[in-house]
């Protein structure tokens, strides 16, 4: 090889598509130039990754960063900082901001704000509604768009497509990923009146925001997906029943789960954390959690996202159900899941499948998500043996807390490398160099 490379990662154990093995990685012009055994004189900079694992960059496909409209909770800058600190190299941000991201102007505003301090690569979802559905085929292909998001049930913000007609209108327009929050709005309105009533107990959260409501919305969604011939990506699955249904519908639906639902369970989480465990769809009992793990092991689950949804402690301190739903998580995704790897709940390779290969495959990301020649040199370098306590103080999120405060984990992100540049090393943020994530071209239909 005649060309001189920019960076050489040596002595690391690398998770490659064909298996995990010791290898050096040569980086040139921000791309993976070669993988093998190389002479150190071949690169300008050498990083010794001895004792560490080199994973493809972790892509968090579900975060809420609150800008515009909720900058007191989080900004694009603080959210991306938290991501980079947690070993995440790219984020896909949700449209339930204020104003909603339902117009090209809304998207442009986010793209501009993100470019000011881009601690990670980034892309944004368009909010899909009946009102903007006709425009989605054009708008979903704007640079920086990772897909379209539908809320079938109310959560934080005003985005809602609650009826079959509204959901169908969105599904009929466009070809990119449609990511769906599947809780049944009509059932939840009834349940809130009849089941929650005047209770102020956060432990009621998973009871009135019921499994039946999630199952109903998911069944309706699958029926509409078949009717319209549009594939759907069903977000944050929480119950055994949905997992069973989705396992039977692999041809039309992909599946996301969250670290919180794999780690916490009712009623304990509500007794211990109160409204800090309040999120939508809710954290449920242990037998549901075990069914989600089964879905991880048997391949039903495609993607793991954090659903980072920060609210201030003051807001969370309001009396339930006046307290907002959502918990921060982008910075704790990697350590929490590496701890599960160390406990034997999943393999390191399956983790990589859920946070790199899965996002690449489902969203058709161009040049990211795998350690192969020619791809972007995005790496999450981790120490599987490092034991740490997760604490509020470490958190870069503007809301300043985590539901995992005081949790001991084994496994920690050591470096966040984006296109060959060091963004975080040993819990220190270095420089923001992120760009919009690019996606493979959608081939236009002939005629
Ligand atoms: O708990 C949640 N919080 N679930 C969502 O779907 C939205 C999120 C938020 O934006 O706060």
Short mmCIF file of C-alpha atoms and ligand atoms in Angstrom, two decimals:
data_model
loop_
_atom_site.label_atom_id
_atom_site.label_comp_id
_atom_site.label_asym_id
_atom_site.label_seq_id
_atom_site.Cartn_x
_atom_site.Cartn_y
_atom_site.Cartn_z
CA UNK A 1 0.00 0.00 0.00
CA UNK A 2 1.54 3.29 -1.03
CA UNK A 3 -0.79 5.79 0.59
CA UNK A 4 -0.16 7.11 4.08
CA UNK A 5 -3.11 6.80 6.46
CA UNK A 6 -4.31 9.36 9.03
CA UNK A 7 -5.02 7.04 11.93
CA UNK A 8 -4.22 3.50 13.00
CA UNK A 9 -6.10 1.74 15.78
CA UNK A 10 -3.91 -1.08 17.05
CA UNK A 11 -4.34 -4.06 19.39
CA UNK A 12 -8.13 -3.75 19.69
CA UNK A 13 -10.61 -6.61 19.60
CA UNK A 14 -12.85 -5.66 16.69
CA UNK A 15 -16.48 -6.64 16.12
CA UNK A 16 -16.49 -7.39 12.39
CA UNK A 17 -19.42 -8.72 10.33
CA UNK A 18 -17.73 -12.14 10.08
CA UNK A 19 -16.86 -12.33 13.77
CA UNK A 20 -14.98 -10.71 16.63
CA UNK A 21 -11.20 -10.83 16.45
CA UNK A 22 -8.00 -8.95 17.12
CA UNK A 23 -7.26 -6.58 14.22
CA UNK A 24 -5.78 -3.19 13.41
CA UNK A 25 -7.87 -0.59 11.62
CA UNK A 26 -6.38 1.90 9.21
CA UNK A 27 -8.31 5.15 8.67
CA UNK A 28 -7.85 7.56 5.78
CA UNK A 29 -9.94 10.61 4.89
CA UNK A 30 -12.50 9.71 7.56
CA UNK A 31 -13.13 6.25 6.11
CA UNK A 32 -12.07 2.73 7.06
CA UNK A 33 -9.19 2.19 4.65
CA UNK A 34 -8.21 -1.34 5.64
CA UNK A 35 -8.51 -3.96 8.39
CA UNK A 36 -5.67 -6.34 9.23
CA UNK A 37 -2.15 -6.11 10.67
CA UNK A 38 -0.21 -2.98 9.77
CA UNK A 39 3.16 -1.36 10.33
CA UNK A 40 2.80 1.64 12.72
CA UNK A 41 4.77 3.81 10.32
CA UNK A 42 1.83 3.70 7.93
CA UNK A 43 -0.25 6.29 9.82
CA UNK A 44 0.15 9.78 11.24
CA UNK A 45 -1.53 8.95 14.54
CA UNK A 46 -1.65 5.68 16.43
CA UNK A 47 -4.12 4.77 19.15
CA UNK A 48 -3.47 1.71 21.27
CA UNK A 49 -6.74 -0.10 21.93
CA UNK A 50 -5.15 -2.94 23.88
CA UNK A 51 -7.70 -4.53 26.23
CA UNK A 52 -10.55 -2.68 24.52
CA UNK A 53 -13.30 -3.71 22.10
CA UNK A 54 -13.89 -1.66 18.97
CA UNK A 55 -17.54 -1.64 17.92
CA UNK A 56 -19.12 0.07 14.91
CA UNK A 57 -20.39 3.49 16.03
CA UNK A 58 -23.57 3.17 18.11
CA UNK A 59 -26.54 4.79 16.34
CA UNK A 60 -29.35 5.85 18.68
CA UNK A 61 -32.43 5.96 16.44
CA UNK A 62 -34.79 7.47 19.01
CA UNK A 63 -34.01 10.61 21.01
CA UNK A 64 -36.02 13.73 21.96
CA UNK A 65 -33.75 16.79 22.23
CA UNK A 66 -36.44 19.49 22.83
CA UNK A 67 -35.09 22.24 20.56
CA UNK A 68 -37.04 24.29 19.63
CA UNK A 69 -39.52 24.99 22.38
CA UNK A 70 -38.13 23.00 25.33
CA UNK A 71 -34.59 24.31 25.61
CA UNK A 72 -34.85 24.43 29.40
CA UNK A 73 -34.92 20.58 29.31
CA UNK A 74 -32.38 19.96 26.52
CA UNK A 75 -30.87 21.55 23.44
CA UNK A 76 -29.49 19.84 20.37
CA UNK A 77 -26.04 20.71 21.73
CA UNK A 78 -26.52 19.28 25.23
CA UNK A 79 -28.32 16.22 23.87
CA UNK A 80 -25.56 15.44 21.38
CA UNK A 81 -22.94 16.04 24.10
CA UNK A 82 -24.66 13.47 26.28
CA UNK A 83 -24.73 11.07 23.32
CA UNK A 84 -21.01 11.48 22.55
CA UNK A 85 -20.13 11.09 26.23
CA UNK A 86 -22.08 7.84 26.25
CA UNK A 87 -20.27 6.40 23.22
CA UNK A 88 -23.04 7.19 20.72
CA UNK A 89 -21.81 8.38 17.29
CA UNK A 90 -25.14 9.29 15.63
CA UNK A 91 -28.63 10.25 16.77
CA UNK A 92 -32.06 10.37 15.10
CA UNK A 93 -34.17 13.05 16.75
CA UNK A 94 -37.96 13.02 17.15
CA UNK A 95 -40.40 15.65 15.83
CA UNK A 96 -42.51 16.34 18.96
CA UNK A 97 -40.80 19.65 19.61
CA UNK A 98 -42.58 23.01 19.75
CA UNK A 99 -43.25 23.86 16.98
CA UNK A 100 -43.54 20.30 15.69
CA UNK A 101 -41.17 19.17 12.94
CA UNK A 102 -43.94 18.85 10.35
CA UNK A 103 -42.71 21.35 7.72
CA UNK A 104 -39.48 21.89 5.75
CA UNK A 105 -39.01 25.13 7.72
CA UNK A 106 -39.11 23.19 10.99
CA UNK A 107 -36.55 20.75 9.63
CA UNK A 108 -34.29 23.57 8.36
CA UNK A 109 -34.36 25.19 11.79
CA UNK A 110 -33.20 21.97 13.45
CA UNK A 111 -30.52 21.34 10.83
CA UNK A 112 -29.16 24.85 11.39
CA UNK A 113 -29.20 24.54 15.18
CA UNK A 114 -27.57 21.09 15.11
CA UNK A 115 -24.72 22.30 12.87
CA UNK A 116 -23.63 24.85 15.51
CA UNK A 117 -22.28 22.27 18.00
CA UNK A 118 -22.58 18.84 16.39
CA UNK A 119 -21.13 16.45 18.93
CA UNK A 120 -22.48 13.49 16.92
CA UNK A 121 -23.80 12.78 13.44
CA UNK A 122 -27.50 13.59 13.31
CA UNK A 123 -30.77 13.19 11.41
CA UNK A 124 -34.38 14.14 12.10
CA UNK A 125 -37.79 12.52 11.80
CA UNK A 126 -40.62 14.35 10.08
CA UNK A 127 -43.86 14.28 12.07
CA UNK A 128 -46.55 12.55 9.97
CA UNK A 129 -50.11 13.84 10.18
CA UNK A 130 -53.18 13.61 7.95
CA UNK A 131 -52.68 17.32 7.21
CA UNK A 132 -49.13 17.05 5.84
CA UNK A 133 -49.38 13.51 4.44
CA UNK A 134 -49.63 14.64 0.80
CA UNK A 135 -46.29 16.42 1.11
CA UNK A 136 -44.42 13.58 2.79
CA UNK A 137 -43.26 11.83 -0.43
CA UNK A 138 -41.27 14.96 -1.23
CA UNK A 139 -40.32 16.11 2.27
CA UNK A 140 -39.15 12.71 3.55
CA UNK A 141 -36.30 12.86 1.02
CA UNK A 142 -34.90 16.19 2.19
CA UNK A 143 -31.28 15.94 3.41
CA UNK A 144 -31.07 15.10 7.10
CA UNK A 145 -34.39 13.23 7.29
CA UNK A 146 -34.25 9.69 8.71
CA UNK A 147 -37.96 8.87 8.35
CA UNK A 148 -41.48 9.77 9.43
CA UNK A 149 -42.90 9.46 12.96
CA UNK A 150 -46.51 8.81 13.89
CA UNK A 151 -47.96 9.09 17.40
CA UNK A 152 -51.16 6.97 17.54
CA UNK A 153 -51.56 7.87 21.23
CA UNK A 154 -50.89 11.17 23.01
CA UNK A 155 -47.59 11.55 24.77
CA UNK A 156 -45.36 14.62 25.21
CA UNK A 157 -46.26 17.31 22.63
CA UNK A 158 -49.13 17.73 20.18
CA UNK A 159 -48.29 15.24 17.46
CA UNK A 160 -51.16 12.82 16.94
CA UNK A 161 -52.64 10.59 14.23
CA UNK A 162 -55.13 8.70 16.38
CA UNK A 163 -57.68 7.38 13.88
CA UNK A 164 -57.28 4.69 11.22
CA UNK A 165 -57.99 7.30 8.54
CA UNK A 166 -55.17 9.53 9.77
CA UNK A 167 -52.66 6.69 10.06
CA UNK A 168 -53.66 5.38 6.62
CA UNK A 169 -53.15 8.83 5.07
CA UNK A 170 -49.54 8.86 6.29
CA UNK A 171 -48.88 5.23 5.29
CA UNK A 172 -50.17 5.88 1.76
CA UNK A 173 -47.67 8.70 1.22
CA UNK A 174 -43.98 8.01 0.96
CA UNK A 175 -41.53 5.13 1.03
CA UNK A 176 -39.09 5.78 3.85
CA UNK A 177 -39.24 4.34 7.39
CA UNK A 178 -42.47 5.09 9.25
CA UNK A 179 -41.74 4.80 12.98
CA UNK A 180 -44.87 4.46 15.10
CA UNK A 181 -45.74 5.05 18.74
CA UNK A 182 -48.52 2.48 19.07
CA UNK A 183 -50.83 3.21 22.00
CA UNK A 184 -54.57 3.47 21.35
CA UNK A 185 -55.73 7.03 22.06
CA UNK A 186 -59.45 6.25 22.43
CA UNK A 187 -58.80 3.36 24.84
CA UNK A 188 -56.44 5.47 26.91
CA UNK A 189 -58.97 8.29 27.25
CA UNK A 190 -61.52 5.75 28.57
CA UNK A 191 -58.97 4.06 30.84
CA UNK A 192 -57.80 7.34 32.33
CA UNK A 193 -61.37 8.12 33.32
CA UNK A 194 -62.38 4.62 34.47
CA UNK A 195 -59.15 3.09 35.79
CA UNK A 196 -56.91 5.95 36.92
CA UNK A 197 -59.76 8.15 38.11
CA UNK A 198 -58.49 10.54 40.77
CA UNK A 199 -55.47 8.45 41.74
CA UNK A 200 -52.14 10.26 42.01
CA UNK A 201 -50.10 7.04 42.25
CA UNK A 202 -47.37 6.73 39.58
CA UNK A 203 -47.59 2.93 39.98
CA UNK A 204 -50.95 3.20 38.15
CA UNK A 205 -49.12 4.35 35.02
CA UNK A 206 -48.72 0.89 33.47
CA UNK A 207 -52.22 -0.13 34.49
CA UNK A 208 -54.27 2.54 32.75
CA UNK A 209 -51.78 2.87 29.86
CA UNK A 210 -52.59 -0.78 29.42
CA UNK A 211 -51.17 -3.71 27.48
CA UNK A 212 -54.56 -3.90 25.71
CA UNK A 213 -54.15 -0.33 24.49
CA UNK A 214 -50.73 -1.17 23.00
CA UNK A 215 -52.01 -4.41 21.48
CA UNK A 216 -55.03 -2.65 19.98
CA UNK A 217 -52.91 0.08 18.36
CA UNK A 218 -50.32 -2.42 17.09
CA UNK A 219 -53.04 -4.67 15.57
CA UNK A 220 -54.69 -1.68 13.87
CA UNK A 221 -51.31 -0.53 12.58
CA UNK A 222 -50.46 -3.96 11.16
CA UNK A 223 -53.84 -4.14 9.42
CA UNK A 224 -53.24 -0.72 7.86
CA UNK A 225 -49.69 -1.67 6.90
CA UNK A 226 -51.07 -4.69 4.99
CA UNK A 227 -53.88 -2.67 3.45
CA UNK A 228 -51.50 0.00 2.15
CA UNK A 229 -48.52 -2.29 1.48
CA UNK A 230 -46.28 -0.05 3.58
CA UNK A 231 -43.72 -1.49 5.98
CA UNK A 232 -43.84 -0.07 9.54
CA UNK A 233 -41.29 0.24 12.34
CA UNK A 234 -43.01 -0.23 15.70
CA UNK A 235 -41.26 1.68 18.47
CA UNK A 236 -40.63 0.79 22.13
CA UNK A 237 -42.47 -2.51 22.52
CA UNK A 238 -43.34 -3.18 26.16
CA UNK A 239 -45.45 -6.34 26.41
CA UNK A 240 -45.28 -10.09 25.85
CA UNK A 241 -48.47 -9.93 23.77
CA UNK A 242 -47.11 -7.37 21.27
CA UNK A 243 -43.85 -9.28 20.96
CA UNK A 244 -45.81 -12.44 20.10
CA UNK A 245 -47.92 -10.59 17.50
CA UNK A 246 -44.91 -8.89 15.93
CA UNK A 247 -43.05 -12.21 15.72
CA UNK A 248 -45.86 -13.32 13.38
CA UNK A 249 -45.59 -10.20 11.22
CA UNK A 250 -41.88 -10.03 10.40
CA UNK A 251 -42.60 -9.43 6.72
CA UNK A 252 -44.27 -6.06 7.31
CA UNK A 253 -43.03 -4.76 10.67
CA UNK A 254 -39.70 -4.11 12.36
CA UNK A 255 -39.38 -3.78 16.13
CA UNK A 256 -37.63 -1.51 18.64
CA UNK A 257 -37.12 -2.02 22.38
CA UNK A 258 -35.57 0.28 25.00
CA UNK A 259 -32.93 -0.32 27.69
CA UNK A 260 -35.34 0.90 30.39
CA UNK A 261 -37.93 -1.75 29.52
CA UNK A 262 -35.19 -4.42 29.56
CA UNK A 263 -33.75 -3.28 32.89
CA UNK A 264 -36.52 -1.91 35.12
CA UNK A 265 -39.85 -3.49 36.04
CA UNK A 266 -43.15 -2.70 37.78
CA UNK A 267 -44.10 -2.26 40.51
CA UNK A 268 -40.56 -1.89 41.91
CA UNK A 269 -39.49 0.94 39.57
CA UNK A 270 -42.51 3.10 40.52
CA UNK A 271 -42.01 2.46 44.25
CA UNK A 272 -38.31 3.33 44.00
CA UNK A 273 -38.31 6.10 41.39
CA UNK A 274 -41.87 7.45 41.39
CA UNK A 275 -42.53 9.71 38.40
CA UNK A 276 -38.89 9.32 37.30
CA UNK A 277 -39.96 5.90 36.01
CA UNK A 278 -42.96 7.40 34.20
CA UNK A 279 -42.60 7.02 30.47
CA UNK A 280 -44.77 6.10 27.49
CA UNK A 281 -45.41 3.34 26.74
CA UNK A 282 -44.86 2.35 30.37
CA UNK A 283 -42.42 0.09 32.15
CA UNK A 284 -44.37 -3.12 32.93
CA UNK A 285 -44.09 -6.23 35.13
CA UNK A 286 -41.19 -8.65 35.03
CA UNK A 287 -42.91 -11.25 32.84
CA UNK A 288 -43.20 -8.62 30.10
CA UNK A 289 -39.54 -7.70 30.51
CA UNK A 290 -38.60 -11.37 30.12
CA UNK A 291 -40.65 -11.56 26.90
CA UNK A 292 -38.70 -8.58 25.53
CA UNK A 293 -35.46 -10.43 26.30
CA UNK A 294 -36.85 -13.46 24.48
CA UNK A 295 -37.52 -11.17 21.50
CA UNK A 296 -33.89 -10.03 21.66
CA UNK A 297 -32.63 -13.61 21.74
CA UNK A 298 -34.91 -15.08 19.07
CA UNK A 299 -34.29 -12.22 16.61
CA UNK A 300 -37.74 -10.56 16.69
CA UNK A 301 -36.20 -7.26 17.81
CA UNK A 302 -34.41 -5.22 15.14
CA UNK A 303 -33.29 -2.09 16.95
CA UNK A 304 -32.52 -0.83 20.43
CA UNK A 305 -32.97 2.92 20.94
CA UNK A 306 -32.78 4.99 24.13
CA UNK A 307 -35.95 7.09 23.67
CA UNK A 308 -33.99 9.78 25.55
CA UNK A 309 -36.81 12.07 26.73
CA UNK A 310 -35.57 14.59 29.29
CA UNK A 311 -37.78 16.59 31.65
CA UNK A 312 -36.50 18.71 34.54
CA UNK A 313 -36.64 17.42 38.10
CA UNK A 314 -39.05 20.24 38.87
CA UNK A 315 -41.40 19.04 36.14
CA UNK A 316 -41.02 15.44 37.28
CA UNK A 317 -41.80 16.62 40.82
CA UNK A 318 -45.36 17.55 39.87
CA UNK A 319 -48.10 15.34 41.29
CA UNK A 320 -48.86 12.35 39.06
CA UNK A 321 -50.40 12.35 36.42
CA UNK A 322 -49.57 16.06 36.03
CA UNK A 323 -45.90 15.07 35.74
CA UNK A 324 -44.59 14.63 32.17
CA UNK A 325 -43.65 11.20 30.78
CA UNK A 326 -40.12 10.43 29.67
CA UNK A 327 -36.64 9.71 31.03
CA UNK A 328 -33.17 10.64 29.80
CA UNK A 329 -31.15 7.71 28.41
CA UNK A 330 -28.85 8.52 25.51
CA UNK A 331 -25.74 8.61 27.71
CA UNK A 332 -26.57 5.45 29.66
CA UNK A 333 -27.59 3.21 26.73
CA UNK A 334 -24.10 1.79 26.14
CA UNK A 335 -23.06 1.17 29.78
CA UNK A 336 -26.44 -0.30 30.76
CA UNK A 337 -26.39 -2.68 27.78
CA UNK A 338 -22.71 -3.62 28.22
CA UNK A 339 -23.61 -4.57 31.79
CA UNK A 340 -26.30 -6.87 30.35
CA UNK A 341 -23.64 -8.30 28.01
CA UNK A 342 -21.39 -8.99 30.99
CA UNK A 343 -24.29 -10.66 32.81
CA UNK A 344 -24.84 -12.95 29.82
CA UNK A 345 -28.27 -11.60 28.79
CA UNK A 346 -27.06 -10.97 25.23
CA UNK A 347 -23.81 -11.28 23.31
CA UNK A 348 -21.68 -8.30 22.37
CA UNK A 349 -22.38 -9.16 18.71
CA UNK A 350 -26.16 -9.08 19.27
CA UNK A 351 -25.75 -5.68 20.97
CA UNK A 352 -23.91 -4.43 17.87
CA UNK A 353 -26.68 -5.91 15.71
CA UNK A 354 -29.28 -3.89 17.67
CA UNK A 355 -27.49 -0.53 17.70
CA UNK A 356 -25.48 -0.52 14.45
CA UNK A 357 -26.46 -3.22 11.93
CA UNK A 358 -30.19 -2.88 12.73
CA UNK A 359 -30.31 0.91 12.31
CA UNK A 360 -28.26 0.67 9.09
CA UNK A 361 -30.55 -2.02 7.65
CA UNK A 362 -33.90 -0.55 8.66
CA UNK A 363 -33.10 3.08 7.82
CA UNK A 364 -30.86 2.32 4.83
CA UNK A 365 -28.06 4.47 6.23
CA UNK A 366 -25.27 5.09 3.73
CA UNK A 367 -21.73 4.08 4.79
CA UNK A 368 -22.31 3.63 8.51
CA UNK A 369 -23.11 0.83 10.95
CA UNK A 370 -20.44 -1.74 10.13
CA UNK A 371 -16.69 -2.03 10.37
CA UNK A 372 -15.93 -2.72 6.73
CA UNK A 373 -13.63 -1.12 4.18
CA UNK A 374 -15.04 2.07 2.66
CA UNK A 375 -17.48 2.81 5.49
CA UNK A 376 -17.19 5.89 7.70
CA UNK A 377 -14.63 5.39 10.47
CA UNK A 378 -17.20 5.67 13.28
CA UNK A 379 -16.26 3.62 16.33
CA UNK A 380 -17.54 3.11 19.84
CA UNK A 381 -14.52 1.83 21.75
CA UNK A 382 -15.47 0.14 25.02
CA UNK A 383 -13.84 -1.44 28.04
CA UNK A 384 -15.91 -4.49 28.91
CA UNK A 385 -14.09 -4.94 32.24
CA UNK A 386 -14.42 -1.39 33.60
CA UNK A 387 -16.67 -1.13 36.63
CA UNK A 388 -18.34 2.22 37.27
CA UNK A 389 -21.26 3.76 39.10
CA UNK A 390 -23.66 5.70 36.90
CA UNK A 391 -24.37 9.03 38.62
CA UNK A 392 -26.41 12.15 38.04
CA UNK A 393 -23.23 14.24 38.16
CA UNK A 394 -21.78 12.53 35.06
CA UNK A 395 -24.82 13.34 32.96
CA UNK A 396 -24.38 15.89 30.18
CA UNK A 397 -28.13 16.14 29.61
CA UNK A 398 -29.46 19.54 30.63
CA UNK A 399 -32.05 17.90 32.89
CA UNK A 400 -29.17 16.63 35.04
CA UNK A 401 -30.50 13.28 36.21
CA UNK A 402 -30.79 9.64 35.21
CA UNK A 403 -33.08 6.89 36.50
CA UNK A 404 -29.89 4.83 36.88
CA UNK A 405 -28.22 7.15 39.42
CA UNK A 406 -26.23 4.92 41.81
CA UNK A 407 -26.39 1.86 39.53
CA UNK A 408 -23.17 -0.15 39.35
CA UNK A 409 -22.30 -1.37 35.87
CA UNK A 410 -19.51 -3.38 34.30
CA UNK A 411 -18.69 -2.10 30.81
CA UNK A 412 -18.03 1.52 29.86
CA UNK A 413 -17.50 3.59 26.68
CA UNK A 414 -13.90 4.78 26.43
CA UNK A 415 -13.79 6.54 23.05
CA UNK A 416 -16.29 7.99 20.61
CA UNK A 417 -14.68 8.27 17.20
CA UNK A 418 -16.56 9.86 14.29
CA UNK A 419 -15.16 9.71 10.74
CA UNK A 420 -11.72 9.06 12.20
CA UNK A 421 -11.80 11.96 14.65
CA UNK A 422 -11.76 11.59 18.41
CA UNK A 423 -14.88 13.23 19.88
CA UNK A 424 -14.77 11.71 23.38
CA UNK A 425 -11.90 10.02 25.17
CA UNK A 426 -11.99 8.76 28.77
CA UNK A 427 -15.04 10.82 29.74
CA UNK A 428 -13.68 13.99 28.18
CA UNK A 429 -15.39 15.71 25.24
CA UNK A 430 -12.93 16.98 22.64
CA UNK A 431 -14.46 18.60 19.58
CA UNK A 432 -17.83 18.65 17.81
CA UNK A 433 -17.43 17.52 14.23
CA UNK A 434 -20.77 15.85 13.40
CA UNK A 435 -22.59 16.08 10.09
CA UNK A 436 -26.02 15.04 8.86
CA UNK A 437 -26.34 11.26 8.40
CA UNK A 438 -26.75 10.29 4.75
CA UNK A 439 -29.13 7.62 3.49
CA UNK A 440 -29.09 5.34 0.50
CA UNK A 441 -30.99 6.71 -2.46
CA UNK A 442 -34.57 5.57 -2.77
CA UNK A 443 -34.90 4.54 -6.39
CA UNK A 444 -37.65 6.49 -8.08
CA UNK A 445 -40.47 4.45 -9.61
CA UNK A 446 -40.31 4.44 -13.39
CA UNK A 447 -42.93 6.61 -15.14
O1 LIG B 1 -42.43 8.91 27.70
C1 LIG B 1 -42.33 9.46 26.62
N1 LIG B 1 -41.79 10.69 26.50
N2 LIG B 1 -42.80 8.85 25.53
C2 LIG B 1 -42.88 9.49 24.34
O2 LIG B 1 -43.38 8.91 23.42
C3 LIG B 1 -42.47 10.89 24.23
C4 LIG B 1 -41.48 11.23 25.23
C5 LIG B 1 -41.22 12.71 25.35
O3 LIG B 1 -41.02 13.35 24.31
O4 LIG B 1 -41.19 13.20 26.47
#
